[in-house]
Amino acid sequence: MATAVIILRPLRRGAAWVGKRLLSEAGGLRRDWWRQAQVFGKLTLFRRGLALSAVSYLGYEAYNSISHSAVVHASVKVEEIIEQADYLYGSGETEKLYQLLTQHKNSEDAEILWRLARASRDLAQLSSTSAEEKKQLVYEALEYAKKALEKNESSFAVHKWYAICISDVGDYEGIKTKIANAYVIKEHFQKAIELNPKDATSIHLMGIWCYSFAEMPWYQSKIAAMLFATPPTSTYEEALRYFHKAEEADPNFYSKNLLLLGKTYLKLNNKKMALLWLTKTRDYPAHTEEDKQVQKEALELLNSI
């Protein structure tokens, strides 16, 4: 069994960023004014230093006004981009979302970058994506997530997606690397929960982390023991607490959380509760490919009980 494989429907929230284009234009206006001021001799040299003339003061105030307008305009423009991105995400338009956000891949704003990391990963998860393209997108997503973390360490979504992307890359770098990253992944999921205790997906992901280490095969446990003085461990009881906490934060938010509640109860030999949650999973409206796969697994488990 693979360790700490993360599959989820990510968060749908965001904020605005501040652009630079109009600020640059404002800077050009300021330089033009400065040259004109020199031509017309509007600067006066005083004995104790250089001071701005009345014309320069008015120019400076005009520049400030232009700069402020540029920032406001840029903020509004980017809010519209994020609104478009969130609409496409909610509509399941993965390819269109990726195309929209890659136009802004050089952005310095974390809100754009974590969404781009999410879009890259979602595109990698599509069944129509080739194995080669999937690997490229997974590594691309990690780079966007890294940059987002550099820009804003106070965003819970940034920490969440950074952890997800590290876990995904581990699938290509072997079980040793995946286990070696275990504490890093856990740290960022916990930080995401700390920053936003009501985010059900971050709580759910901590549940998956616990579930993965609770069912870790013996040979993987040996690898973990070689890598850490205190290897990462967890229990099904701990995983169950996180899955229930996620459900309390946002009931029925995700089909896989329902499935994992059922599977965890099976691990704990509680068939009554397992039947309850697996039935809820079976009846969950399937909107995505993942929902359909989750429903299929739930049906198989129900038939086996």
Short mmCIF file of C-alpha atoms in Angstrom, two decimals:
data_model
loop_
_atom_site.label_atom_id
_atom_site.label_comp_id
_atom_site.label_asym_id
_atom_site.label_seq_id
_atom_site.Cartn_x
_atom_site.Cartn_y
_atom_site.Cartn_z
CA MET A 1 0.00 0.00 0.00
CA ALA A 2 1.23 3.54 -0.79
CA THR A 3 1.81 5.92 2.05
CA ALA A 4 0.11 9.30 2.52
CA VAL A 5 -1.46 9.51 -0.94
CA ILE A 6 -3.55 12.65 -0.97
CA ILE A 7 -6.62 12.98 -3.21
CA LEU A 8 -9.20 15.65 -2.50
CA ARG A 9 -11.49 18.34 -3.73
CA PRO A 10 -9.65 21.51 -2.69
CA LEU A 11 -10.86 24.75 -1.15
CA ARG A 12 -12.83 27.41 -3.01
CA ARG A 13 -11.80 30.62 -1.35
CA GLY A 14 -9.38 33.42 -2.28
CA ALA A 15 -8.35 37.08 -2.02
CA ALA A 16 -7.13 39.90 -4.28
CA TRP A 17 -3.57 40.77 -5.34
CA VAL A 18 -1.92 44.07 -6.34
CA GLY A 19 -0.64 44.50 -9.89
CA LYS A 20 2.33 46.55 -11.12
CA ARG A 21 1.47 47.64 -14.69
CA LEU A 22 -0.25 50.93 -13.91
CA LEU A 23 2.31 51.71 -11.21
CA SER A 24 4.91 51.49 -13.95
CA GLU A 25 2.88 53.86 -16.10
CA ALA A 26 2.65 56.26 -13.17
CA GLY A 27 6.42 56.09 -12.80
CA GLY A 28 6.76 57.05 -16.46
CA LEU A 29 4.53 60.07 -15.91
CA ARG A 30 6.68 61.10 -12.99
CA ARG A 31 9.89 60.87 -15.06
CA ASP A 32 8.29 62.90 -17.90
CA TRP A 33 7.26 65.57 -15.42
CA TRP A 34 10.81 65.69 -13.96
CA ARG A 35 12.37 66.32 -17.37
CA GLN A 36 9.84 69.04 -18.11
CA ALA A 37 10.49 70.66 -14.74
CA GLN A 38 14.21 70.76 -15.48
CA VAL A 39 13.61 72.32 -18.92
CA PHE A 40 11.43 75.08 -17.59
CA GLY A 41 13.66 75.73 -14.56
CA LYS A 42 11.08 75.07 -11.93
CA LEU A 43 13.60 73.67 -9.44
CA THR A 44 15.39 76.14 -7.18
CA LEU A 45 18.67 75.34 -5.46
CA PHE A 46 18.75 76.65 -1.92
CA ARG A 47 21.91 77.12 0.08
CA ARG A 48 21.14 74.36 2.55
CA GLY A 49 20.09 71.73 0.06
CA LEU A 50 17.75 70.87 -2.67
CA ALA A 51 14.06 71.44 -2.02
CA LEU A 52 11.01 70.80 -4.14
CA SER A 53 9.41 73.85 -5.78
CA ALA A 54 5.69 74.42 -5.82
CA VAL A 55 5.52 72.74 -9.23
CA SER A 56 7.45 69.68 -8.00
CA TYR A 57 5.16 69.43 -4.99
CA LEU A 58 2.09 69.44 -7.21
CA GLY A 59 3.76 66.86 -9.44
CA TYR A 60 4.57 64.69 -6.45
CA GLU A 61 0.96 64.88 -5.25
CA ALA A 62 -0.24 64.02 -8.76
CA TYR A 63 2.10 61.02 -8.84
CA ASN A 64 0.79 59.81 -5.51
CA SER A 65 -2.77 60.13 -6.77
CA ILE A 66 -1.96 58.23 -9.98
CA SER A 67 -0.15 55.50 -8.03
CA HIS A 68 -3.09 55.06 -5.67
CA SER A 69 -5.51 54.84 -8.58
CA ALA A 70 -3.26 52.27 -10.25
CA VAL A 71 -3.24 50.07 -7.16
CA VAL A 72 -7.02 50.27 -6.78
CA HIS A 73 -7.52 49.52 -10.48
CA ALA A 74 -5.12 46.59 -10.38
CA SER A 75 -6.80 45.17 -7.27
CA VAL A 76 -10.21 45.31 -8.91
CA LYS A 77 -8.86 43.66 -12.06
CA VAL A 78 -7.26 40.82 -10.13
CA GLU A 79 -10.33 40.27 -7.98
CA GLU A 80 -12.17 39.69 -11.24
CA ILE A 81 -9.54 37.15 -12.35
CA ILE A 82 -9.83 35.29 -9.05
CA GLU A 83 -13.62 35.40 -9.31
CA GLN A 84 -13.40 33.88 -12.79
CA ALA A 85 -10.97 31.25 -11.55
CA ASP A 86 -13.21 30.26 -8.64
CA TYR A 87 -16.23 30.08 -10.95
CA LEU A 88 -14.37 27.77 -13.36
CA TYR A 89 -13.18 25.65 -10.45
CA GLY A 90 -16.70 25.33 -9.06
CA SER A 91 -17.96 24.40 -12.54
CA GLY A 92 -15.36 21.68 -12.95
CA GLU A 93 -13.75 23.42 -15.94
CA THR A 94 -10.26 22.18 -15.10
CA GLU A 95 -8.57 22.81 -18.44
CA LYS A 96 -10.05 26.30 -18.86
CA LEU A 97 -9.04 27.16 -15.30
CA TYR A 98 -5.47 26.05 -15.93
CA GLN A 99 -5.33 28.08 -19.17
CA LEU A 100 -6.63 31.16 -17.37
CA LEU A 101 -4.20 30.97 -14.47
CA THR A 102 -1.08 30.08 -16.46
CA GLN A 103 -1.39 33.53 -18.03
CA HIS A 104 -0.47 34.80 -14.56
CA LYS A 105 2.21 32.25 -13.64
CA ASN A 106 4.74 35.05 -13.03
CA SER A 107 2.47 36.66 -10.46
CA GLU A 108 3.97 37.65 -7.12
CA ASP A 109 0.69 37.07 -5.31
CA ALA A 110 0.18 33.91 -3.28
CA GLU A 111 -3.57 33.83 -3.94
CA ILE A 112 -2.94 33.42 -7.66
CA LEU A 113 -0.07 30.99 -7.16
CA TRP A 114 -1.79 28.50 -4.86
CA ARG A 115 -4.76 28.41 -7.21
CA LEU A 116 -2.37 27.69 -10.06
CA ALA A 117 -0.78 24.89 -8.03
CA ARG A 118 -4.25 23.46 -7.45
CA ALA A 119 -5.21 23.78 -11.12
CA SER A 120 -1.97 22.08 -12.22
CA ARG A 121 -2.59 19.19 -9.85
CA ASP A 122 -6.26 18.86 -10.83
CA LEU A 123 -5.26 18.69 -14.49
CA ALA A 124 -2.72 15.99 -13.63
CA GLN A 125 -5.51 13.95 -11.98
CA LEU A 126 -7.70 13.81 -15.10
CA SER A 127 -7.92 10.39 -16.77
CA SER A 128 -7.26 12.06 -20.15
CA THR A 129 -3.84 13.33 -18.98
CA SER A 130 -0.93 11.16 -20.12
CA ALA A 131 1.56 9.73 -17.63
CA GLU A 132 4.31 12.03 -18.91
CA GLU A 133 2.10 15.12 -18.72
CA LYS A 134 0.91 14.13 -15.24
CA LYS A 135 4.45 13.96 -13.89
CA GLN A 136 5.31 17.33 -15.42
CA LEU A 137 2.18 18.93 -13.94
CA VAL A 138 2.84 17.46 -10.49
CA TYR A 139 6.32 18.99 -10.34
CA GLU A 140 5.00 22.22 -11.83
CA ALA A 141 2.36 22.41 -9.11
CA LEU A 142 5.02 22.04 -6.42
CA GLU A 143 7.01 24.96 -7.85
CA TYR A 144 3.94 27.21 -7.79
CA ALA A 145 3.16 26.11 -4.24
CA LYS A 146 6.74 26.81 -3.12
CA LYS A 147 6.58 30.30 -4.59
CA ALA A 148 3.22 30.91 -2.93
CA LEU A 149 4.68 29.92 0.45
CA GLU A 150 7.59 32.33 -0.07
CA LYS A 151 5.14 35.14 -0.74
CA ASN A 152 2.68 34.49 2.08
CA GLU A 153 3.21 32.20 5.07
CA SER A 154 -0.01 33.39 6.68
CA SER A 155 -2.36 31.74 4.18
CA PHE A 156 -3.90 28.45 5.27
CA ALA A 157 -4.57 27.51 1.62
CA VAL A 158 -0.89 28.00 0.77
CA HIS A 159 0.23 25.63 3.54
CA LYS A 160 -2.39 23.08 2.55
CA TRP A 161 -1.44 23.03 -1.11
CA TYR A 162 2.27 23.01 -0.38
CA ALA A 163 1.80 19.86 1.70
CA ILE A 164 -0.39 18.22 -0.96
CA CYS A 165 2.14 18.93 -3.69
CA ILE A 166 5.06 17.57 -1.65
CA SER A 167 3.08 14.38 -1.11
CA ASP A 168 2.32 14.07 -4.85
CA VAL A 169 5.97 14.44 -5.83
CA GLY A 170 6.82 11.67 -3.38
CA ASP A 171 4.95 9.25 -5.65
CA TYR A 172 7.69 9.76 -8.24
CA GLU A 173 10.66 9.76 -5.88
CA GLY A 174 10.03 6.53 -4.01
CA ILE A 175 8.71 5.41 -0.65
CA LYS A 176 11.87 6.50 1.18
CA THR A 177 11.45 10.13 0.06
CA LYS A 178 7.72 10.02 0.76
CA ILE A 179 8.28 8.84 4.32
CA ALA A 180 11.15 11.33 4.77
CA ASN A 181 8.71 14.13 3.91
CA ALA A 182 6.08 12.85 6.35
CA TYR A 183 6.78 15.32 9.16
CA VAL A 184 6.99 18.26 6.71
CA ILE A 185 3.61 17.33 5.27
CA LYS A 186 2.09 16.98 8.73
CA GLU A 187 3.55 20.31 9.85
CA HIS A 188 1.96 22.22 6.98
CA PHE A 189 -1.44 20.53 7.36
CA GLN A 190 -1.39 21.42 11.06
CA LYS A 191 -0.42 25.01 10.22
CA ALA A 192 -3.30 25.22 7.76
CA ILE A 193 -5.71 24.04 10.49
CA GLU A 194 -4.20 26.51 12.97
CA LEU A 195 -4.73 29.38 10.52
CA ASN A 196 -8.25 28.27 9.64
CA PRO A 197 -9.79 25.80 12.13
CA LYS A 198 -13.00 25.68 10.06
CA ASP A 199 -11.40 24.45 6.85
CA ALA A 200 -12.80 20.93 6.49
CA THR A 201 -10.36 19.84 3.79
CA SER A 202 -7.27 20.59 5.88
CA ILE A 203 -8.76 18.61 8.77
CA HIS A 204 -9.65 15.78 6.38
CA LEU A 205 -6.07 15.69 5.09
CA MET A 206 -4.72 15.33 8.61
CA GLY A 207 -7.09 12.40 8.94
CA ILE A 208 -5.63 10.82 5.80
CA TRP A 209 -2.11 11.35 7.18
CA CYS A 210 -3.09 9.50 10.38
CA TYR A 211 -4.92 6.74 8.48
CA SER A 212 -1.92 6.18 6.18
CA PHE A 213 0.51 5.75 9.05
CA ALA A 214 -1.95 3.64 11.04
CA GLU A 215 -2.05 1.09 8.21
CA MET A 216 1.63 1.38 7.25
CA PRO A 217 3.07 -2.03 6.24
CA TRP A 218 5.92 -3.46 8.31
CA TYR A 219 8.55 -2.89 5.62
CA GLN A 220 7.65 0.81 5.42
CA SER A 221 7.82 1.04 9.20
CA LYS A 222 11.40 -0.27 8.99
CA ILE A 223 12.27 2.45 6.47
CA ALA A 224 10.75 5.08 8.78
CA ALA A 225 12.76 3.72 11.71
CA MET A 226 15.97 4.16 9.70
CA LEU A 227 15.09 7.73 8.74
CA PHE A 228 13.90 9.08 12.08
CA ALA A 229 14.94 8.71 15.70
CA THR A 230 11.20 8.84 16.39
CA PRO A 231 9.36 7.49 13.30
CA PRO A 232 5.96 9.00 12.45
CA THR A 233 3.09 6.87 13.75
CA SER A 234 -0.65 7.19 14.25
CA THR A 235 -3.80 5.18 14.99
CA TYR A 236 -7.18 4.57 13.36
CA GLU A 237 -8.80 6.22 16.38
CA GLU A 238 -6.86 9.42 15.71
CA ALA A 239 -7.76 9.31 12.02
CA LEU A 240 -11.43 8.83 12.92
CA ARG A 241 -11.38 11.93 15.14
CA TYR A 242 -10.10 14.06 12.27
CA PHE A 243 -12.65 12.68 9.78
CA HIS A 244 -15.49 13.39 12.21
CA LYS A 245 -14.10 16.84 12.96
CA ALA A 246 -14.01 17.59 9.22
CA GLU A 247 -17.63 16.47 8.91
CA GLU A 248 -18.61 18.71 11.80
CA ALA A 249 -16.87 21.68 10.16
CA ASP A 250 -18.69 21.14 6.84
CA PRO A 251 -21.22 18.29 6.68
CA ASN A 252 -21.19 16.24 3.43
CA PHE A 253 -18.47 18.47 1.97
CA TYR A 254 -16.57 15.61 0.32
CA SER A 255 -17.47 12.08 -0.74
CA LYS A 256 -14.08 10.69 0.23
CA ASN A 257 -14.41 11.88 3.82
CA LEU A 258 -17.61 9.82 4.06
CA LEU A 259 -15.85 6.83 2.52
CA LEU A 260 -12.91 7.07 4.93
CA LEU A 261 -15.25 7.25 7.91
CA GLY A 262 -16.74 3.97 6.72
CA LYS A 263 -13.35 2.37 6.04
CA THR A 264 -11.94 3.49 9.39
CA TYR A 265 -14.90 2.00 11.25
CA LEU A 266 -14.27 -1.24 9.36
CA LYS A 267 -10.66 -1.17 10.55
CA LEU A 268 -11.99 -0.78 14.09
CA ASN A 269 -14.43 -3.70 13.57
CA ASN A 270 -17.50 -1.50 14.02
CA LYS A 271 -19.69 -2.81 11.17
CA LYS A 272 -22.81 -0.92 12.24
CA MET A 273 -21.14 2.48 11.92
CA ALA A 274 -19.25 1.37 8.82
CA LEU A 275 -22.57 0.51 7.10
CA LEU A 276 -23.98 3.92 8.05
CA TRP A 277 -21.13 5.91 6.47
CA LEU A 278 -20.66 3.66 3.46
CA THR A 279 -24.37 3.97 2.68
CA LYS A 280 -24.05 7.76 2.87
CA THR A 281 -21.10 7.51 0.48
CA ARG A 282 -23.10 5.40 -1.95
CA ASP A 283 -25.95 7.94 -1.94
CA TYR A 284 -23.65 10.97 -2.33
CA PRO A 285 -24.36 12.90 -5.60
CA ALA A 286 -21.50 12.13 -8.00
CA HIS A 287 -20.33 15.37 -9.65
CA THR A 288 -16.75 14.42 -10.50
CA GLU A 289 -14.73 11.44 -11.70
CA GLU A 290 -13.44 11.02 -8.17
CA ASP A 291 -16.98 10.93 -6.74
CA LYS A 292 -17.82 8.08 -9.11
CA GLN A 293 -14.71 6.13 -8.11
CA VAL A 294 -15.52 6.69 -4.43
CA GLN A 295 -19.10 5.47 -4.94
CA LYS A 296 -17.82 2.35 -6.70
CA GLU A 297 -15.48 1.54 -3.80
CA ALA A 298 -18.27 2.13 -1.28
CA LEU A 299 -20.56 -0.31 -3.14
CA GLU A 300 -17.83 -2.95 -3.23
CA LEU A 301 -17.28 -2.60 0.52
CA LEU A 302 -21.02 -2.72 1.26
CA ASN A 303 -21.36 -5.91 -0.76
CA SER A 304 -18.45 -7.46 1.11
CA ILE A 305 -19.83 -6.82 4.60
#
